[in-house]
Short mmCIF file of C-alpha atoms in Angstrom, two decimals:
data_model
loop_
_atom_site.label_atom_id
_atom_site.label_comp_id
_atom_site.label_asym_id
_atom_site.label_seq_id
_atom_site.Cartn_x
_atom_site.Cartn_y
_atom_site.Cartn_z
CA MET A 4 35.95 -3.38 64.14
CA ALA A 5 38.20 -4.66 61.43
CA GLY A 6 40.45 -7.66 61.22
CA GLY A 7 44.20 -7.59 60.67
CA SER A 8 46.21 -8.76 57.67
CA ARG A 9 45.59 -12.36 56.72
CA ALA A 10 48.23 -14.99 56.14
CA THR A 11 46.94 -15.53 52.63
CA ASP A 12 47.72 -11.96 51.55
CA LEU A 13 50.62 -11.97 49.11
CA ASN A 14 51.89 -8.47 49.87
CA PRO A 15 53.40 -7.70 53.29
CA PRO A 16 51.75 -4.87 55.24
CA ARG A 17 53.43 -1.49 55.36
CA GLU A 18 53.11 1.18 58.01
CA SER A 19 50.34 3.65 57.22
CA GLY A 20 51.07 7.34 57.33
CA SER A 21 48.71 9.20 55.11
CA SER A 22 47.80 12.44 56.82
CA ALA A 23 50.75 14.64 55.82
CA THR A 24 50.14 16.81 52.78
CA VAL A 25 51.71 19.84 51.15
CA SER A 26 49.45 22.12 49.07
CA GLY A 27 46.85 19.38 49.08
CA LEU A 28 49.21 16.79 47.58
CA LEU A 29 49.99 13.50 49.27
CA LEU A 30 53.40 12.94 50.81
CA SER A 31 53.10 9.28 51.82
CA TYR A 32 51.20 6.24 50.70
CA MET A 33 47.61 5.36 51.59
CA LYS A 34 46.02 2.05 52.41
CA VAL A 35 42.82 1.93 50.37
CA PHE A 36 39.97 -0.59 50.63
CA ILE A 37 37.69 -0.89 47.59
CA THR A 38 34.40 -2.69 47.14
CA GLY A 39 33.50 -3.39 43.53
CA GLY A 40 37.19 -3.67 42.66
CA THR A 41 36.45 -6.05 39.78
CA GLY A 42 34.11 -3.68 37.95
CA VAL A 43 34.83 -1.26 35.13
CA LEU A 44 35.67 1.57 37.52
CA GLY A 45 36.98 -0.58 40.37
CA ARG A 46 39.65 -2.44 38.44
CA ARG A 47 40.95 0.87 37.13
CA LEU A 48 41.10 2.21 40.66
CA VAL A 49 43.07 -0.81 41.84
CA ALA A 50 45.58 -0.46 39.02
CA SER A 51 45.90 3.33 39.17
CA LEU A 52 46.35 3.50 42.94
CA ALA A 53 48.79 0.57 43.00
CA GLU A 54 50.84 2.20 40.25
CA ARG A 55 51.16 5.26 42.50
CA ASP A 56 52.51 3.09 45.34
CA HIS A 57 49.36 3.01 47.44
CA GLU A 58 48.41 -0.28 49.09
CA VAL A 59 45.10 -1.35 47.61
CA HIS A 60 42.82 -4.02 49.06
CA GLY A 61 39.96 -5.16 46.85
CA LEU A 62 36.92 -7.02 48.18
CA ILE A 63 36.30 -10.18 46.18
CA ARG A 64 33.91 -13.14 46.38
CA ASP A 65 35.68 -15.75 44.26
CA GLU A 66 38.98 -16.74 42.68
CA GLU A 67 38.19 -14.96 39.43
CA GLY A 68 37.78 -11.73 41.36
CA ALA A 69 41.03 -12.38 43.22
CA GLN A 70 42.86 -12.77 39.93
CA ILE A 71 41.46 -9.48 38.62
CA VAL A 72 42.54 -7.58 41.73
CA GLU A 73 45.95 -9.22 42.13
CA SER A 74 46.87 -8.91 38.45
CA ARG A 75 46.44 -5.15 38.81
CA GLY A 76 48.69 -4.85 41.83
CA GLY A 77 46.09 -5.11 44.58
CA ILE A 78 45.59 -7.45 47.52
CA ALA A 79 42.44 -9.58 47.34
CA ARG A 80 40.26 -9.72 50.45
CA ARG A 81 37.39 -12.19 50.46
CA GLY A 82 34.02 -10.98 51.65
CA ASP A 83 30.66 -9.52 50.65
CA VAL A 84 29.22 -6.05 51.21
CA LEU A 85 25.97 -7.71 52.33
CA ASP A 86 27.81 -9.80 54.95
CA PRO A 87 28.84 -7.44 57.78
CA GLU A 88 30.96 -10.03 59.56
CA SER A 89 33.06 -10.62 56.45
CA LEU A 90 33.78 -6.88 56.24
CA ASP A 91 34.98 -6.81 59.85
CA TYR A 92 37.53 -9.43 58.87
CA ALA A 93 38.46 -7.99 55.48
CA ILE A 94 39.22 -4.38 56.45
CA ASP A 95 42.53 -3.72 58.22
CA ASP A 96 42.52 -1.52 61.31
CA ASP A 97 45.00 0.91 59.71
CA THR A 98 42.99 1.46 56.53
CA ASP A 99 43.04 5.12 55.46
CA VAL A 100 40.45 5.26 52.68
CA LEU A 101 37.26 3.37 51.82
CA ILE A 102 35.67 3.37 48.37
CA HIS A 103 32.24 1.81 47.90
CA ALA A 104 32.13 1.10 44.16
CA ALA A 105 30.10 -2.11 44.30
CA THR A 106 26.84 -2.21 42.34
CA ALA A 107 24.47 -4.76 40.88
CA ILE A 108 23.28 -2.76 37.86
CA PRO A 109 20.73 -4.86 35.95
CA ASP A 110 21.92 -6.18 32.60
CA SER A 111 18.49 -6.95 31.20
CA THR A 112 16.97 -4.79 28.46
CA LYS A 113 13.96 -3.84 30.57
CA PRO A 114 14.91 -4.28 34.25
CA SER A 115 12.26 -5.30 36.74
CA ASP A 116 11.76 -3.64 40.10
CA GLU A 117 13.27 -6.72 41.73
CA GLU A 118 16.46 -6.25 39.71
CA TRP A 119 16.73 -2.62 40.78
CA ALA A 120 16.02 -3.65 44.38
CA ARG A 121 19.07 -5.91 44.30
CA ASN A 122 21.19 -2.97 43.17
CA ASP A 123 19.63 -0.83 45.91
CA ARG A 124 20.70 -3.37 48.53
CA VAL A 125 24.27 -3.53 47.28
CA ARG A 126 24.54 0.25 47.19
CA LEU A 127 22.71 1.29 50.36
CA GLU A 128 22.93 -1.70 52.67
CA GLY A 129 26.48 -2.23 51.43
CA MET A 130 27.46 1.34 52.36
CA LYS A 131 25.85 1.00 55.79
CA ASN A 132 27.78 -2.20 56.41
CA LEU A 133 31.01 -0.66 55.16
CA LEU A 134 30.63 2.38 57.44
CA ASP A 135 29.80 0.15 60.42
CA ALA A 136 32.96 -1.87 59.77
CA ALA A 137 35.16 1.19 59.18
CA PRO A 138 38.09 1.50 61.57
CA GLU A 139 38.23 4.63 63.70
CA GLY A 140 41.26 5.93 61.81
CA VAL A 141 39.64 6.03 58.37
CA GLY A 142 40.10 9.54 57.03
CA GLN A 143 38.05 9.46 53.84
CA VAL A 144 35.11 7.57 52.33
CA LEU A 145 34.34 7.91 48.62
CA PHE A 146 31.23 6.97 46.66
CA PRO A 147 30.83 6.94 42.86
CA SER A 148 27.36 8.32 42.23
CA VAL A 149 25.88 9.49 38.91
CA VAL A 150 25.29 13.04 37.72
CA TRP A 151 21.77 12.38 36.51
CA VAL A 152 20.63 11.88 40.10
CA ALA A 153 20.45 15.70 40.15
CA ARG A 154 19.13 16.37 36.64
CA GLN A 155 16.58 19.14 36.64
CA PRO A 156 12.92 18.60 35.69
CA ASP A 157 13.06 21.47 33.19
CA GLY A 158 16.22 20.13 31.52
CA SER A 159 18.34 23.11 32.52
CA ALA A 160 22.08 22.94 33.19
CA PHE A 161 23.00 22.09 36.78
CA ASP A 162 26.00 21.69 39.05
CA GLU A 163 26.92 20.12 42.40
CA THR A 164 24.59 22.47 44.32
CA ALA A 165 21.45 21.35 42.48
CA GLU A 166 18.66 19.53 44.27
CA ARG A 167 18.47 15.78 43.67
CA HIS A 168 15.66 14.39 41.52
CA PRO A 169 16.18 10.61 41.59
CA ASP A 170 14.27 8.10 39.48
CA ARG A 171 13.93 4.35 40.02
CA ALA A 172 17.48 3.68 38.85
CA THR A 173 19.11 6.43 40.91
CA ARG A 174 17.01 6.22 44.05
CA SER A 175 19.62 4.30 46.00
CA ALA A 176 22.43 6.57 44.75
CA ALA A 177 20.59 9.53 46.27
CA GLU A 178 20.04 7.61 49.49
CA VAL A 179 23.72 6.66 49.73
CA GLU A 180 24.73 10.28 49.12
CA GLN A 181 22.45 11.39 51.95
CA LEU A 182 23.62 8.62 54.29
CA LEU A 183 27.28 9.35 53.65
CA GLN A 184 26.87 13.07 54.23
CA GLU A 185 24.98 12.47 57.49
CA ARG A 186 27.50 9.95 58.81
CA ALA A 187 30.47 12.14 57.86
CA ALA A 188 28.94 15.06 59.77
CA GLN A 189 28.91 12.89 62.91
CA ALA A 190 32.32 11.28 62.42
CA THR A 191 35.93 12.24 61.76
CA PHE A 192 36.20 11.15 58.12
CA ASP A 193 35.71 13.22 54.97
CA ALA A 194 33.02 12.17 52.51
CA ALA A 195 33.75 12.59 48.80
CA ILE A 196 30.90 11.93 46.38
CA LEU A 197 32.03 11.80 42.76
CA ARG A 198 29.03 11.87 40.48
CA CYS A 199 30.11 10.42 37.16
CA GLY A 200 28.69 10.91 33.72
CA PHE A 201 27.56 7.95 31.64
CA PHE A 202 30.49 5.52 31.44
CA TYR A 203 31.94 4.10 28.28
CA ALA A 204 35.20 2.16 27.82
CA PRO A 205 36.67 -0.70 25.80
CA ASP A 206 35.85 -3.18 28.59
CA ALA A 207 32.48 -1.70 29.61
CA ARG A 208 29.54 -4.05 29.11
CA ASP A 209 27.31 -1.34 27.69
CA SER A 210 29.96 -0.22 25.18
CA ARG A 211 30.35 -3.73 23.79
CA GLU A 212 26.60 -4.26 23.61
CA TRP A 213 26.07 -0.92 21.86
CA ALA A 214 28.80 -1.75 19.35
CA ALA A 215 27.34 -5.17 18.59
CA GLN A 216 23.87 -3.70 18.13
CA LEU A 217 25.14 -0.86 15.95
CA LEU A 218 26.98 -3.30 13.73
CA GLU A 219 23.81 -5.37 13.42
CA GLY A 220 21.70 -2.28 12.67
CA ASP A 221 19.72 -3.02 15.82
CA LEU A 222 20.35 0.07 17.98
CA PRO A 223 17.90 2.85 17.12
CA ILE A 224 18.36 6.36 18.45
CA VAL A 225 15.69 7.16 21.04
CA GLY A 226 14.37 10.69 20.70
CA GLY A 227 11.65 12.81 22.22
CA GLY A 228 8.49 14.04 20.56
CA LEU A 229 5.87 12.19 18.59
CA LEU A 230 8.31 11.07 15.88
CA GLY A 231 11.46 10.82 18.03
CA ARG A 232 13.17 13.80 16.38
CA GLN A 233 13.87 15.79 19.56
CA ASP A 234 17.29 15.01 21.01
CA GLY A 235 18.14 15.18 24.68
CA THR A 236 21.55 16.09 26.08
CA MET A 237 23.68 13.74 28.18
CA SER A 238 26.99 14.07 30.03
CA PHE A 239 29.52 11.30 29.39
CA VAL A 240 32.91 10.31 30.79
CA HIS A 241 35.49 7.72 29.75
CA ALA A 242 36.04 5.24 32.59
CA ASP A 243 39.79 5.99 32.54
CA ASP A 244 39.07 9.64 33.27
CA ALA A 245 36.63 8.75 36.05
CA ALA A 246 39.29 6.62 37.76
CA ALA A 247 41.83 9.43 37.47
CA ALA A 248 39.40 11.76 39.23
CA PHE A 249 39.10 9.35 42.15
CA VAL A 250 42.87 9.14 42.47
CA ALA A 251 43.04 12.93 42.48
CA ALA A 252 40.32 13.14 45.14
CA ILE A 253 42.12 10.63 47.36
CA GLU A 254 45.53 12.24 47.05
CA ARG A 255 44.08 15.67 47.82
CA GLN A 256 41.92 14.31 50.64
CA ALA A 257 38.92 15.95 49.02
CA SER A 258 35.46 16.18 50.50
CA GLY A 259 32.13 17.24 49.05
CA ILE A 260 30.38 16.54 45.75
CA TYR A 261 32.10 16.65 42.36
CA HIS A 262 30.74 16.13 38.86
CA ILE A 263 33.08 13.95 36.82
CA VAL A 264 32.15 14.44 33.19
CA ASP A 265 33.95 15.37 30.00
CA ASP A 266 34.08 18.91 28.67
CA ARG A 267 31.12 18.85 26.31
CA PRO A 268 27.64 17.40 26.85
CA MET A 269 26.44 15.47 23.83
CA THR A 270 23.15 14.25 22.40
CA PRO A 271 22.63 10.48 22.39
CA ALA A 272 22.11 10.79 18.63
CA ALA A 273 25.55 12.33 18.12
CA PHE A 274 27.14 9.77 20.46
CA PHE A 275 25.73 6.74 18.67
CA GLU A 276 26.21 8.21 15.20
CA THR A 277 29.87 8.91 16.04
CA PHE A 278 30.28 5.42 17.46
CA GLY A 279 28.63 3.92 14.40
CA ASP A 280 30.85 5.87 12.01
CA LEU A 281 33.99 4.69 13.83
CA LEU A 282 32.73 1.11 13.65
CA ASP A 283 31.72 1.47 9.99
CA ALA A 284 28.24 0.40 11.05
CA PRO A 285 24.94 1.14 9.29
CA GLU A 286 23.35 4.48 10.09
CA PRO A 287 21.07 3.98 13.10
CA SER A 288 17.34 4.49 12.72
CA ARG A 289 15.18 6.44 15.15
CA ILE A 290 12.42 5.52 17.55
CA PRO A 291 10.30 7.87 19.70
CA GLY A 292 10.72 7.65 23.45
CA TRP A 293 7.06 6.84 24.05
CA LEU A 294 7.47 3.73 21.93
CA ALA A 295 10.88 2.82 23.36
CA ARG A 296 9.32 2.57 26.81
CA PHE A 297 7.67 -0.69 25.77
CA PHE A 298 11.09 -2.21 25.03
CA VAL A 299 13.51 -0.64 27.53
CA GLY A 300 11.23 0.75 30.21
CA LYS A 301 10.37 4.29 31.30
CA THR A 302 13.61 4.90 33.22
CA ALA A 303 15.93 4.24 30.27
CA ALA A 304 13.69 6.01 27.78
CA ASP A 305 13.50 9.12 29.95
CA LEU A 306 17.27 9.09 30.44
CA LEU A 307 17.89 8.99 26.69
CA THR A 308 15.35 11.67 25.77
CA GLY A 309 15.85 14.09 28.66
CA ASP A 310 18.34 16.93 29.05
CA TRP A 311 20.93 16.66 31.82
CA PRO A 312 23.91 18.84 30.90
CA THR A 313 26.40 19.55 33.67
CA THR A 314 29.95 20.80 34.09
CA ASN A 315 33.28 19.52 35.45
CA GLU A 316 34.42 23.00 36.49
CA LYS A 317 34.59 22.24 40.23
CA ALA A 318 36.57 19.02 39.72
CA ARG A 319 39.01 20.78 37.43
CA ARG A 320 39.51 23.57 39.94
CA ASP A 321 39.60 21.69 43.25
CA LEU A 322 41.08 18.34 42.20
CA ASP A 323 43.46 19.65 39.53
CA TRP A 324 41.87 17.04 37.27
CA GLU A 325 41.14 17.22 33.59
CA PRO A 326 39.89 14.49 31.26
CA THR A 327 42.32 12.80 28.92
CA TYR A 328 39.34 12.47 26.58
CA PRO A 329 37.69 15.93 26.67
CA THR A 330 34.93 14.85 24.32
CA ALA A 331 33.14 11.61 23.64
CA GLU A 332 34.37 11.70 20.05
CA GLU A 333 37.95 11.38 21.29
CA GLY A 334 37.03 8.75 23.86
CA LEU A 335 35.13 6.62 21.38
CA GLN A 336 38.12 6.79 19.05
CA ASP A 337 40.17 5.25 21.85
CA VAL A 338 37.59 2.53 22.38
CA VAL A 339 37.55 1.49 18.73
CA GLU A 340 41.34 1.68 18.36
CA THR A 341 41.71 -0.56 21.43
CA TRP A 342 39.30 -3.05 19.94
CA GLN A 343 41.16 -3.00 16.63
CA ALA A 344 44.42 -3.75 18.42
CA ASP A 345 43.17 -6.57 20.66
CA GLY A 346 40.85 -8.31 18.20
CA THR A 347 37.58 -7.35 19.84
CA LEU A 348 36.36 -5.46 16.80
CA GLN A 349 36.88 -8.48 14.56
CA GLU A 350 34.95 -10.62 17.03
CA LEU A 351 32.10 -8.14 17.17
CA ARG A 352 31.95 -8.19 13.38
CA GLY A 353 31.90 -11.97 13.36
CA GLU A 354 35.07 -12.23 11.32
CA PRO A 355 36.97 -15.55 11.21
CA ALA A 356 39.45 -16.40 13.94
CA ASP A 357 42.47 -16.12 11.63
CA ALA A 358 41.55 -12.44 11.11
CA VAL A 359 41.92 -11.74 14.81
CA PRO A 360 45.44 -10.78 15.93
CA ALA A 361 47.06 -12.74 18.73
CA ARG A 362 46.42 -11.31 22.21
#
């Protein structure tokens, strides 16, 4: 199935011995293979797991990706989730854990079906290829899904037992969840599906774009109703907290579905108004969802105007996890303070170079 360690790997291999646990806590290190290790979640997983003395292999496609993985304590393995042969070579036979965090989320304002189809391939075909390449000894496979794949049509609160209701953006997430559950039932590995709330972080693409638009007065709040005055409810999570949940799930050899969100669902209006206040940006205007569809598409407009409140109760109980940032207000404060310290905020404001502190 999988190839052995390559001569180009900088870190020498260590013997794997990951099955022994006491009260659900890990006794020895794990060898973890991650796709999407250069993304917002993936690079945090590489760093967090390496810091806890696990051996982390990150799939990369170029030298920039290798630098991201290696600078965070991981071992770079060249390959592509859409190239099955490269996965056979990249994954060691004694790998304990697989995480499929690779995506191709569109970055355009109004994504086309072709853009979503590319993301579908990376998610679904990528997971199929990863499972086909998985060594027999793999004990756990994890997938970062999204909580709104199970949002309820009536906007009611829901948990991990709720029926899925995918839209165009989450269709492949639902399909990967189903695939992983079916394959785990026929194999010897545990499947852990961590559905995350909407990510934000200092290095998240969306967070930077939102900040730039808020500062320019070009990010209206999208609301429901004829005039856009009806606010939906969303569940958010800081990317740091999402990564910590994955570490907890790995070290407790968890299986099943978990919702990884902060403690308090929040309206998009409150989120962006809080963000704007922290940035000292102009107060955002409003736009009704029916009009926003012309600019951002139906999927995004429905996401921003719908209600999808959920809870992290199961993750807190079973993973002994709790968010460092229990509310988005606290998490956004961290984002802005980080930007103030590293000069990003000055750049976003278009301030002169001599106003930006050295990095």
